[in-house]
Amino acid sequence: ERNELNQLRQCVLEATYKDSPQTKVADAKEVDEVLNRDLEMLQEFEKAAIPHPLIYPDTDVVIVVSGPGEYSLSFPPYERKPDRYQNLDWARKMDRARIRTGVVLVCEITGQRLGKKAKNVTAEDVLQYGPWLQYSSTHWENEHIKEVLRQKAVKIPPEKIFMYEDVIGRNGKKRPIINTADQMEGLRFPEGLTPRRIAIVSHSPHLIRILHMMEKFKDRIPESTIIQPFPLPTPIKGVKEYAQMELQGTLAAIYKFNTASTIPHSYHL
């Protein structure tokens, strides 16, 4: 395992130096520290993902961060999601896995609060006592997921779903959400809510980049709010490739695009 991590580390560094030459002029010791910490987080998250992380009843918002692939071709617009992962077979159902986990989490948390089993939780229970389900993404993804969440079997009433597709930037101007950096810069919560805890649902490697971005835009998060990454295990066929993509993406976000901090936001698993 140590060998595999060193290999991964080497691949990430080589590719980053090529794609983000800004990293080369950064402090080498700092880049090393960032990468070492991120590799530790990767192991921590993948370990916590099986069977699943702890679920806490004080979770007021479950954020599902959108991922590769459409939920299902049986929902409008009945076509493949136009994303850069289209040619990667292992990435096909990642968004679906995140959405499903988010929905289950809302029912589990509601059940914990009521002393009920999640399967017995009703839409009325979620409306009265449940946390919010939050999904903010591109127009395509939002429209697709709205249709998914309208199914009778999904027991989350629309009043408990918080969706938006634009960033209100630091300059006060609006622009559409295109990527994860936009999602973190544009982070906002249902009006009047100061969440006690936020569970952030995504796959382990992606959560690393998310947490570095959350720290960059930490003025978006109330100081008293606990951030809980809720990692899903990476699809087996994509373990190495996805980890490399996200670690590279994190370094690029820090040193090339200035959309992430060198340290991740503090979190509680």
PDB file of C-alpha atoms in Angstrom:
ATOM      1  CA  GLU A   1       0.000   0.000   0.000  1.00  0.00           C
ATOM      2  CA  ARG A   2       2.826   2.381   0.865  1.00  0.00           C
ATOM      3  CA  ASN A   3       4.336   1.604  -2.531  1.00  0.00           C
ATOM      4  CA  GLU A   4       1.065   2.325  -4.320  1.00  0.00           C
ATOM      5  CA  LEU A   5       0.744   5.661  -2.525  1.00  0.00           C
ATOM      6  CA  ASN A   6       4.275   6.662  -3.483  1.00  0.00           C
ATOM      7  CA  GLN A   7       3.534   5.726  -7.074  1.00  0.00           C
ATOM      8  CA  LEU A   8       0.328   7.753  -7.026  1.00  0.00           C
ATOM      9  CA  ARG A   9       2.195  10.678  -5.472  1.00  0.00           C
ATOM     10  CA  GLN A  10       4.820  10.583  -8.225  1.00  0.00           C
ATOM     11  CA  CYS A  11       2.220  10.406 -11.011  1.00  0.00           C
ATOM     12  CA  VAL A  12       0.282  13.322  -9.536  1.00  0.00           C
ATOM     13  CA  LEU A  13       3.384  15.500  -9.209  1.00  0.00           C
ATOM     14  CA  GLU A  14       4.644  14.775 -12.723  1.00  0.00           C
ATOM     15  CA  ALA A  15       1.262  15.441 -14.321  1.00  0.00           C
ATOM     16  CA  THR A  16       0.712  18.588 -12.222  1.00  0.00           C
ATOM     17  CA  TYR A  17       4.071  20.083 -13.157  1.00  0.00           C
ATOM     18  CA  LYS A  18       3.144  19.566 -16.800  1.00  0.00           C
ATOM     19  CA  ASP A  19      -0.459  20.856 -16.658  1.00  0.00           C
ATOM     20  CA  SER A  20      -0.026  23.502 -13.959  1.00  0.00           C
ATOM     21  CA  PRO A  21       3.511  24.915 -14.322  1.00  0.00           C
ATOM     22  CA  GLN A  22       2.630  27.409 -11.555  1.00  0.00           C
ATOM     23  CA  THR A  23       3.184  24.524  -9.124  1.00  0.00           C
ATOM     24  CA  LYS A  24       6.851  24.393 -10.142  1.00  0.00           C
ATOM     25  CA  VAL A  25       7.499  27.922  -8.879  1.00  0.00           C
ATOM     26  CA  ALA A  26       5.561  27.330  -5.639  1.00  0.00           C
ATOM     27  CA  ASP A  27       7.407  26.360  -2.452  1.00  0.00           C
ATOM     28  CA  ALA A  28       8.303  22.679  -3.037  1.00  0.00           C
ATOM     29  CA  LYS A  29       8.058  21.900   0.687  1.00  0.00           C
ATOM     30  CA  GLU A  30       4.545  23.351   0.802  1.00  0.00           C
ATOM     31  CA  VAL A  31       3.437  21.349  -2.263  1.00  0.00           C
ATOM     32  CA  ASP A  32       4.816  18.212  -0.587  1.00  0.00           C
ATOM     33  CA  GLU A  33       2.909  18.948   2.607  1.00  0.00           C
ATOM     34  CA  VAL A  34      -0.346  19.556   0.716  1.00  0.00           C
ATOM     35  CA  LEU A  35       0.010  16.295  -1.195  1.00  0.00           C
ATOM     36  CA  ASN A  36       0.988  14.263   1.872  1.00  0.00           C
ATOM     37  CA  ARG A  37      -1.995  15.544   3.821  1.00  0.00           C
ATOM     38  CA  ASP A  38      -4.319  14.871   0.903  1.00  0.00           C
ATOM     39  CA  LEU A  39      -3.068  11.292   0.519  1.00  0.00           C
ATOM     40  CA  GLU A  40      -3.772  10.742   4.221  1.00  0.00           C
ATOM     41  CA  MET A  41      -7.275  12.178   3.805  1.00  0.00           C
ATOM     42  CA  LEU A  42      -7.854   9.939   0.798  1.00  0.00           C
ATOM     43  CA  GLN A  43      -7.080   6.840   2.880  1.00  0.00           C
ATOM     44  CA  GLU A  44      -9.150   8.131   5.793  1.00  0.00           C
ATOM     45  CA  PHE A  45     -12.176   8.784   3.558  1.00  0.00           C
ATOM     46  CA  GLU A  46     -12.001   5.519   1.613  1.00  0.00           C
ATOM     47  CA  LYS A  47     -11.828   3.661   4.924  1.00  0.00           C
ATOM     48  CA  ALA A  48     -14.782   5.593   6.391  1.00  0.00           C
ATOM     49  CA  ALA A  49     -16.846   4.986   3.239  1.00  0.00           C
ATOM     50  CA  ILE A  50     -17.268   1.252   3.920  1.00  0.00           C
ATOM     51  CA  PRO A  51     -19.863   0.446   5.115  1.00  0.00           C
ATOM     52  CA  HIS A  52     -20.633   4.171   5.574  1.00  0.00           C
ATOM     53  CA  PRO A  53     -19.653   7.101   7.817  1.00  0.00           C
ATOM     54  CA  LEU A  54     -21.512   7.865  11.025  1.00  0.00           C
ATOM     55  CA  ILE A  55     -24.909   9.558  10.740  1.00  0.00           C
ATOM     56  CA  TYR A  56     -25.704  12.347  13.211  1.00  0.00           C
ATOM     57  CA  PRO A  57     -29.195  13.597  14.116  1.00  0.00           C
ATOM     58  CA  ASP A  58     -27.986  17.224  14.341  1.00  0.00           C
ATOM     59  CA  THR A  59     -27.348  17.284  10.575  1.00  0.00           C
ATOM     60  CA  ASP A  60     -29.515  20.140   9.267  1.00  0.00           C
ATOM     61  CA  VAL A  61     -28.412  20.067   5.633  1.00  0.00           C
ATOM     62  CA  VAL A  62     -27.360  17.176   3.384  1.00  0.00           C
ATOM     63  CA  ILE A  63     -25.451  18.597   0.420  1.00  0.00           C
ATOM     64  CA  VAL A  64     -25.100  16.317  -2.559  1.00  0.00           C
ATOM     65  CA  VAL A  65     -22.278  17.593  -4.761  1.00  0.00           C
ATOM     66  CA  SER A  66     -23.018  16.644  -8.353  1.00  0.00           C
ATOM     67  CA  GLY A  67     -20.850  14.063 -10.059  1.00  0.00           C
ATOM     68  CA  PRO A  68     -20.249  12.284 -13.354  1.00  0.00           C
ATOM     69  CA  GLY A  69     -23.043  10.634 -15.295  1.00  0.00           C
ATOM     70  CA  GLU A  70     -26.789  11.116 -15.571  1.00  0.00           C
ATOM     71  CA  TYR A  71     -29.084   9.538 -12.952  1.00  0.00           C
ATOM     72  CA  SER A  72     -31.005   7.546 -15.551  1.00  0.00           C
ATOM     73  CA  LEU A  73     -31.897   7.863 -19.222  1.00  0.00           C
ATOM     74  CA  SER A  74     -35.536   7.285 -18.280  1.00  0.00           C
ATOM     75  CA  PHE A  75     -35.775  10.859 -16.928  1.00  0.00           C
ATOM     76  CA  PRO A  76     -35.785  14.064 -19.020  1.00  0.00           C
ATOM     77  CA  PRO A  77     -33.848  15.117 -21.030  1.00  0.00           C
ATOM     78  CA  TYR A  78     -33.451  11.354 -21.788  1.00  0.00           C
ATOM     79  CA  GLU A  79     -29.866  11.757 -22.924  1.00  0.00           C
ATOM     80  CA  ARG A  80     -26.320  11.259 -21.676  1.00  0.00           C
ATOM     81  CA  LYS A  81     -25.018  13.976 -19.405  1.00  0.00           C
ATOM     82  CA  PRO A  82     -22.659  16.215 -21.364  1.00  0.00           C
ATOM     83  CA  ASP A  83     -19.638  15.999 -19.056  1.00  0.00           C
ATOM     84  CA  ARG A  84     -15.922  15.284 -19.401  1.00  0.00           C
ATOM     85  CA  TYR A  85     -16.278  11.822 -17.868  1.00  0.00           C
ATOM     86  CA  GLN A  86     -18.411  10.432 -20.700  1.00  0.00           C
ATOM     87  CA  ASN A  87     -15.705   8.092 -21.982  1.00  0.00           C
ATOM     88  CA  LEU A  88     -14.890   6.657 -18.549  1.00  0.00           C
ATOM     89  CA  ASP A  89     -17.055   3.603 -17.967  1.00  0.00           C
ATOM     90  CA  TRP A  90     -16.431   3.511 -14.227  1.00  0.00           C
ATOM     91  CA  ALA A  91     -17.767   7.065 -13.806  1.00  0.00           C
ATOM     92  CA  ARG A  92     -21.173   6.369 -15.348  1.00  0.00           C
ATOM     93  CA  LYS A  93     -23.303   6.134 -12.214  1.00  0.00           C
ATOM     94  CA  MET A  94     -21.469   8.346  -9.759  1.00  0.00           C
ATOM     95  CA  ASP A  95     -24.055  11.126  -9.628  1.00  0.00           C
ATOM     96  CA  ARG A  96     -26.778   8.507  -9.194  1.00  0.00           C
ATOM     97  CA  ALA A  97     -24.898   6.991  -6.214  1.00  0.00           C
ATOM     98  CA  ARG A  98     -24.546  10.428  -4.600  1.00  0.00           C
ATOM     99  CA  ILE A  99     -28.212  11.353  -5.057  1.00  0.00           C
ATOM    100  CA  ARG A 100     -29.403   8.012  -3.702  1.00  0.00           C
ATOM    101  CA  THR A 101     -27.124   8.345  -0.672  1.00  0.00           C
ATOM    102  CA  GLY A 102     -28.380  11.879  -0.046  1.00  0.00           C
ATOM    103  CA  VAL A 103     -32.005  10.738  -0.119  1.00  0.00           C
ATOM    104  CA  VAL A 104     -31.313   7.795   2.225  1.00  0.00           C
ATOM    105  CA  LEU A 105     -29.400  10.099   4.582  1.00  0.00           C
ATOM    106  CA  VAL A 106     -32.328  12.527   4.858  1.00  0.00           C
ATOM    107  CA  CYS A 107     -34.623   9.616   5.822  1.00  0.00           C
ATOM    108  CA  GLU A 108     -32.051   8.144   8.259  1.00  0.00           C
ATOM    109  CA  ILE A 109     -31.569  11.504  10.034  1.00  0.00           C
ATOM    110  CA  THR A 110     -35.331  12.080  10.202  1.00  0.00           C
ATOM    111  CA  GLY A 111     -35.737   8.561  11.608  1.00  0.00           C
ATOM    112  CA  GLN A 112     -33.048   9.166  14.243  1.00  0.00           C
ATOM    113  CA  ARG A 113     -34.816  12.337  15.349  1.00  0.00           C
ATOM    114  CA  LEU A 114     -38.151  10.526  15.644  1.00  0.00           C
ATOM    115  CA  GLY A 115     -36.941   7.170  16.949  1.00  0.00           C
ATOM    116  CA  LYS A 116     -38.217   5.504  13.767  1.00  0.00           C
ATOM    117  CA  LYS A 117     -36.628   3.171  11.245  1.00  0.00           C
ATOM    118  CA  ALA A 118     -35.693   5.027   8.050  1.00  0.00           C
ATOM    119  CA  LYS A 119     -37.960   2.782   5.948  1.00  0.00           C
ATOM    120  CA  ASN A 120     -40.963   3.870   8.051  1.00  0.00           C
ATOM    121  CA  VAL A 121     -40.269   7.585   7.649  1.00  0.00           C
ATOM    122  CA  THR A 122     -42.960   9.406   5.646  1.00  0.00           C
ATOM    123  CA  ALA A 123     -42.775  12.514   3.462  1.00  0.00           C
ATOM    124  CA  GLU A 124     -44.755  14.293   6.191  1.00  0.00           C
ATOM    125  CA  ASP A 125     -42.076  13.315   8.759  1.00  0.00           C
ATOM    126  CA  VAL A 126     -39.363  14.758   6.525  1.00  0.00           C
ATOM    127  CA  LEU A 127     -41.369  17.942   6.005  1.00  0.00           C
ATOM    128  CA  GLN A 128     -41.850  18.443   9.753  1.00  0.00           C
ATOM    129  CA  TYR A 129     -38.628  17.071  11.237  1.00  0.00           C
ATOM    130  CA  GLY A 130     -36.155  16.291   8.476  1.00  0.00           C
ATOM    131  CA  PRO A 131     -32.982  18.032   7.310  1.00  0.00           C
ATOM    132  CA  TRP A 132     -32.766  19.834   3.969  1.00  0.00           C
ATOM    133  CA  LEU A 133     -31.532  18.098   0.837  1.00  0.00           C
ATOM    134  CA  GLN A 134     -29.366  20.548  -1.102  1.00  0.00           C
ATOM    135  CA  TYR A 135     -28.213  20.151  -4.715  1.00  0.00           C
ATOM    136  CA  SER A 136     -26.822  23.107  -6.614  1.00  0.00           C
ATOM    137  CA  SER A 137     -25.403  22.449 -10.022  1.00  0.00           C
ATOM    138  CA  THR A 138     -25.558  23.208 -13.740  1.00  0.00           C
ATOM    139  CA  HIS A 139     -28.944  23.886 -15.318  1.00  0.00           C
ATOM    140  CA  TRP A 140     -28.840  20.464 -17.055  1.00  0.00           C
ATOM    141  CA  GLU A 141     -28.137  18.595 -13.809  1.00  0.00           C
ATOM    142  CA  ASN A 142     -30.675  20.526 -11.740  1.00  0.00           C
ATOM    143  CA  GLU A 143     -33.492  19.951 -14.252  1.00  0.00           C
ATOM    144  CA  HIS A 144     -32.637  16.244 -14.506  1.00  0.00           C
ATOM    145  CA  ILE A 145     -32.489  15.735 -10.726  1.00  0.00           C
ATOM    146  CA  LYS A 146     -35.724  17.680 -10.134  1.00  0.00           C
ATOM    147  CA  GLU A 147     -37.474  15.020 -12.236  1.00  0.00           C
ATOM    148  CA  VAL A 148     -35.761  12.222 -10.282  1.00  0.00           C
ATOM    149  CA  LEU A 149     -36.835  13.692  -6.931  1.00  0.00           C
ATOM    150  CA  ARG A 150     -40.470  13.962  -8.085  1.00  0.00           C
ATOM    151  CA  GLN A 151     -40.861  10.171  -7.922  1.00  0.00           C
ATOM    152  CA  LYS A 152     -43.359   8.933  -5.333  1.00  0.00           C
ATOM    153  CA  ALA A 153     -40.773   6.516  -3.917  1.00  0.00           C
ATOM    154  CA  VAL A 154     -38.531   9.465  -2.966  1.00  0.00           C
ATOM    155  CA  LYS A 155     -40.045  10.628   0.274  1.00  0.00           C
ATOM    156  CA  ILE A 156     -38.591  14.136   0.230  1.00  0.00           C
ATOM    157  CA  PRO A 157     -41.195  16.863  -0.238  1.00  0.00           C
ATOM    158  CA  PRO A 158     -40.209  19.739  -2.567  1.00  0.00           C
ATOM    159  CA  GLU A 159     -40.401  22.132   0.405  1.00  0.00           C
ATOM    160  CA  LYS A 160     -37.343  20.368   1.884  1.00  0.00           C
ATOM    161  CA  ILE A 161     -35.261  20.494  -1.322  1.00  0.00           C
ATOM    162  CA  PHE A 162     -32.971  23.483  -1.815  1.00  0.00           C
ATOM    163  CA  MET A 163     -31.669  23.955  -5.358  1.00  0.00           C
ATOM    164  CA  TYR A 164     -30.043  26.781  -7.258  1.00  0.00           C
ATOM    165  CA  GLU A 165     -27.847  27.034 -10.332  1.00  0.00           C
ATOM    166  CA  ASP A 166     -26.042  30.337 -10.029  1.00  0.00           C
ATOM    167  CA  VAL A 167     -23.100  31.781  -8.134  1.00  0.00           C
ATOM    168  CA  ILE A 168     -23.389  35.195  -6.566  1.00  0.00           C
ATOM    169  CA  GLY A 169     -19.684  36.027  -6.750  1.00  0.00           C
ATOM    170  CA  ARG A 170     -17.700  38.163  -4.339  1.00  0.00           C
ATOM    171  CA  ASN A 171     -18.296  41.096  -6.682  1.00  0.00           C
ATOM    172  CA  GLY A 172     -22.059  40.635  -6.208  1.00  0.00           C
ATOM    173  CA  LYS A 173     -22.575  39.582  -9.841  1.00  0.00           C
ATOM    174  CA  LYS A 174     -24.462  36.423 -10.787  1.00  0.00           C
ATOM    175  CA  ARG A 175     -23.093  33.755 -13.103  1.00  0.00           C
ATOM    176  CA  PRO A 176     -24.183  30.186 -13.831  1.00  0.00           C
ATOM    177  CA  ILE A 177     -22.603  27.281 -11.955  1.00  0.00           C
ATOM    178  CA  ILE A 178     -20.213  25.362 -14.206  1.00  0.00           C
ATOM    179  CA  ASN A 179     -17.926  23.408 -11.854  1.00  0.00           C
ATOM    180  CA  THR A 180     -17.091  22.462  -8.256  1.00  0.00           C
ATOM    181  CA  ALA A 181     -15.279  25.757  -7.599  1.00  0.00           C
ATOM    182  CA  ASP A 182     -18.473  27.626  -8.556  1.00  0.00           C
ATOM    183  CA  GLN A 183     -20.493  25.371  -6.258  1.00  0.00           C
ATOM    184  CA  MET A 184     -18.234  26.210  -3.306  1.00  0.00           C
ATOM    185  CA  GLU A 185     -17.906  29.930  -4.052  1.00  0.00           C
ATOM    186  CA  GLY A 186     -21.663  30.182  -4.482  1.00  0.00           C
ATOM    187  CA  LEU A 187     -22.491  28.102  -1.414  1.00  0.00           C
ATOM    188  CA  ARG A 188     -25.596  29.288   0.386  1.00  0.00           C
ATOM    189  CA  PHE A 189     -28.259  27.770   2.593  1.00  0.00           C
ATOM    190  CA  PRO A 190     -32.032  27.988   2.990  1.00  0.00           C
ATOM    191  CA  GLU A 191     -32.972  31.451   4.205  1.00  0.00           C
ATOM    192  CA  GLY A 192     -32.692  32.028   7.923  1.00  0.00           C
ATOM    193  CA  LEU A 193     -30.967  28.692   8.571  1.00  0.00           C
ATOM    194  CA  THR A 194     -27.667  28.405  10.424  1.00  0.00           C
ATOM    195  CA  PRO A 195     -26.970  24.685  10.054  1.00  0.00           C
ATOM    196  CA  ARG A 196     -25.570  22.884  13.101  1.00  0.00           C
ATOM    197  CA  ARG A 197     -23.974  20.251  10.883  1.00  0.00           C
ATOM    198  CA  ILE A 198     -23.724  19.806   7.143  1.00  0.00           C
ATOM    199  CA  ALA A 199     -23.107  16.373   5.613  1.00  0.00           C
ATOM    200  CA  ILE A 200     -21.380  16.663   2.227  1.00  0.00           C
ATOM    201  CA  VAL A 201     -22.001  13.655   0.026  1.00  0.00           C
ATOM    202  CA  SER A 202     -19.474  12.825  -2.684  1.00  0.00           C
ATOM    203  CA  HIS A 203     -16.837  10.236  -3.568  1.00  0.00           C
ATOM    204  CA  SER A 204     -13.704  10.183  -1.419  1.00  0.00           C
ATOM    205  CA  PRO A 205     -11.192  11.812  -3.824  1.00  0.00           C
ATOM    206  CA  HIS A 206     -13.623  14.597  -4.781  1.00  0.00           C
ATOM    207  CA  LEU A 207     -14.199  15.496  -1.121  1.00  0.00           C
ATOM    208  CA  ILE A 208     -10.528  16.422  -0.799  1.00  0.00           C
ATOM    209  CA  ARG A 209     -10.827  19.087  -3.484  1.00  0.00           C
ATOM    210  CA  ILE A 210     -14.167  20.244  -2.056  1.00  0.00           C
ATOM    211  CA  LEU A 211     -12.679  20.773   1.421  1.00  0.00           C
ATOM    212  CA  HIS A 212      -9.737  22.797   0.046  1.00  0.00           C
ATOM    213  CA  MET A 213     -12.236  24.966  -1.848  1.00  0.00           C
ATOM    214  CA  MET A 214     -14.491  25.329   1.183  1.00  0.00           C
ATOM    215  CA  GLU A 215     -11.566  26.743   3.125  1.00  0.00           C
ATOM    216  CA  LYS A 216     -10.916  29.243   0.324  1.00  0.00           C
ATOM    217  CA  PHE A 217     -14.537  30.415   0.467  1.00  0.00           C
ATOM    218  CA  LYS A 218     -15.045  29.810   4.184  1.00  0.00           C
ATOM    219  CA  ASP A 219     -16.872  33.121   4.594  1.00  0.00           C
ATOM    220  CA  ARG A 220     -19.786  31.208   3.009  1.00  0.00           C
ATOM    221  CA  ILE A 221     -20.059  28.878   6.005  1.00  0.00           C
ATOM    222  CA  PRO A 222     -21.222  29.950   9.486  1.00  0.00           C
ATOM    223  CA  GLU A 223     -18.392  29.574  12.013  1.00  0.00           C
ATOM    224  CA  SER A 224     -20.460  27.389  14.327  1.00  0.00           C
ATOM    225  CA  THR A 225     -21.368  24.897  11.563  1.00  0.00           C
ATOM    226  CA  ILE A 226     -19.707  21.472  11.620  1.00  0.00           C
ATOM    227  CA  ILE A 227     -18.669  20.244   8.179  1.00  0.00           C
ATOM    228  CA  GLN A 228     -18.921  16.474   7.834  1.00  0.00           C
ATOM    229  CA  PRO A 229     -17.577  14.854   4.674  1.00  0.00           C
ATOM    230  CA  PHE A 230     -19.758  11.850   3.850  1.00  0.00           C
ATOM    231  CA  PRO A 231     -17.549   9.832   1.486  1.00  0.00           C
ATOM    232  CA  LEU A 232     -18.727   7.175  -0.933  1.00  0.00           C
ATOM    233  CA  PRO A 233     -16.235   4.516  -2.041  1.00  0.00           C
ATOM    234  CA  THR A 234     -14.706   5.113  -5.465  1.00  0.00           C
ATOM    235  CA  PRO A 235     -15.877   2.613  -8.109  1.00  0.00           C
ATOM    236  CA  ILE A 236     -13.279  -0.176  -8.100  1.00  0.00           C
ATOM    237  CA  LYS A 237     -12.248   0.240 -11.741  1.00  0.00           C
ATOM    238  CA  GLY A 238     -11.574   3.934 -11.209  1.00  0.00           C
ATOM    239  CA  VAL A 239      -9.754   3.902  -7.846  1.00  0.00           C
ATOM    240  CA  LYS A 240      -6.338   4.956  -9.113  1.00  0.00           C
ATOM    241  CA  GLU A 241      -7.459   7.115 -12.035  1.00  0.00           C
ATOM    242  CA  TYR A 242     -10.041   9.095 -10.059  1.00  0.00           C
ATOM    243  CA  ALA A 243      -7.677   9.666  -7.132  1.00  0.00           C
ATOM    244  CA  GLN A 244      -5.034  10.997  -9.529  1.00  0.00           C
ATOM    245  CA  MET A 245      -7.550  13.245 -11.312  1.00  0.00           C
ATOM    246  CA  GLU A 246      -8.798  14.767  -8.072  1.00  0.00           C
ATOM    247  CA  LEU A 247      -5.383  15.206  -6.425  1.00  0.00           C
ATOM    248  CA  GLN A 248      -4.126  16.889  -9.587  1.00  0.00           C
ATOM    249  CA  GLY A 249      -7.288  18.974  -9.669  1.00  0.00           C
ATOM    250  CA  THR A 250      -6.727  20.052  -6.069  1.00  0.00           C
ATOM    251  CA  LEU A 251      -3.169  21.224  -6.769  1.00  0.00           C
ATOM    252  CA  ALA A 252      -4.338  23.033  -9.916  1.00  0.00           C
ATOM    253  CA  ALA A 253      -7.140  24.709  -7.944  1.00  0.00           C
ATOM    254  CA  ILE A 254      -4.604  25.942  -5.375  1.00  0.00           C
ATOM    255  CA  TYR A 255      -1.682  27.004  -7.564  1.00  0.00           C
ATOM    256  CA  LYS A 256      -3.162  27.641 -11.014  1.00  0.00           C
ATOM    257  CA  PHE A 257      -6.743  28.844 -10.563  1.00  0.00           C
ATOM    258  CA  ASN A 258      -6.603  30.262  -7.037  1.00  0.00           C
ATOM    259  CA  THR A 259      -9.943  28.631  -6.166  1.00  0.00           C
ATOM    260  CA  ALA A 260      -8.677  26.517  -3.250  1.00  0.00           C
ATOM    261  CA  SER A 261      -6.653  26.971  -0.094  1.00  0.00           C
ATOM    262  CA  THR A 262      -3.471  25.031   0.728  1.00  0.00           C
ATOM    263  CA  ILE A 263      -5.252  23.588   3.774  1.00  0.00           C
ATOM    264  CA  PRO A 264      -8.649  21.868   3.805  1.00  0.00           C
ATOM    265  CA  HIS A 265     -11.581  23.230   5.784  1.00  0.00           C
ATOM    266  CA  SER A 266     -11.774  21.689   9.249  1.00  0.00           C
ATOM    267  CA  TYR A 267     -14.108  18.691   9.290  1.00  0.00           C
ATOM    268  CA  HIS A 268     -15.579  16.034  11.536  1.00  0.00           C
ATOM    269  CA  LEU A 269     -16.122  12.574  10.097  1.00  0.00           C
TER     270      LEU A 269
END
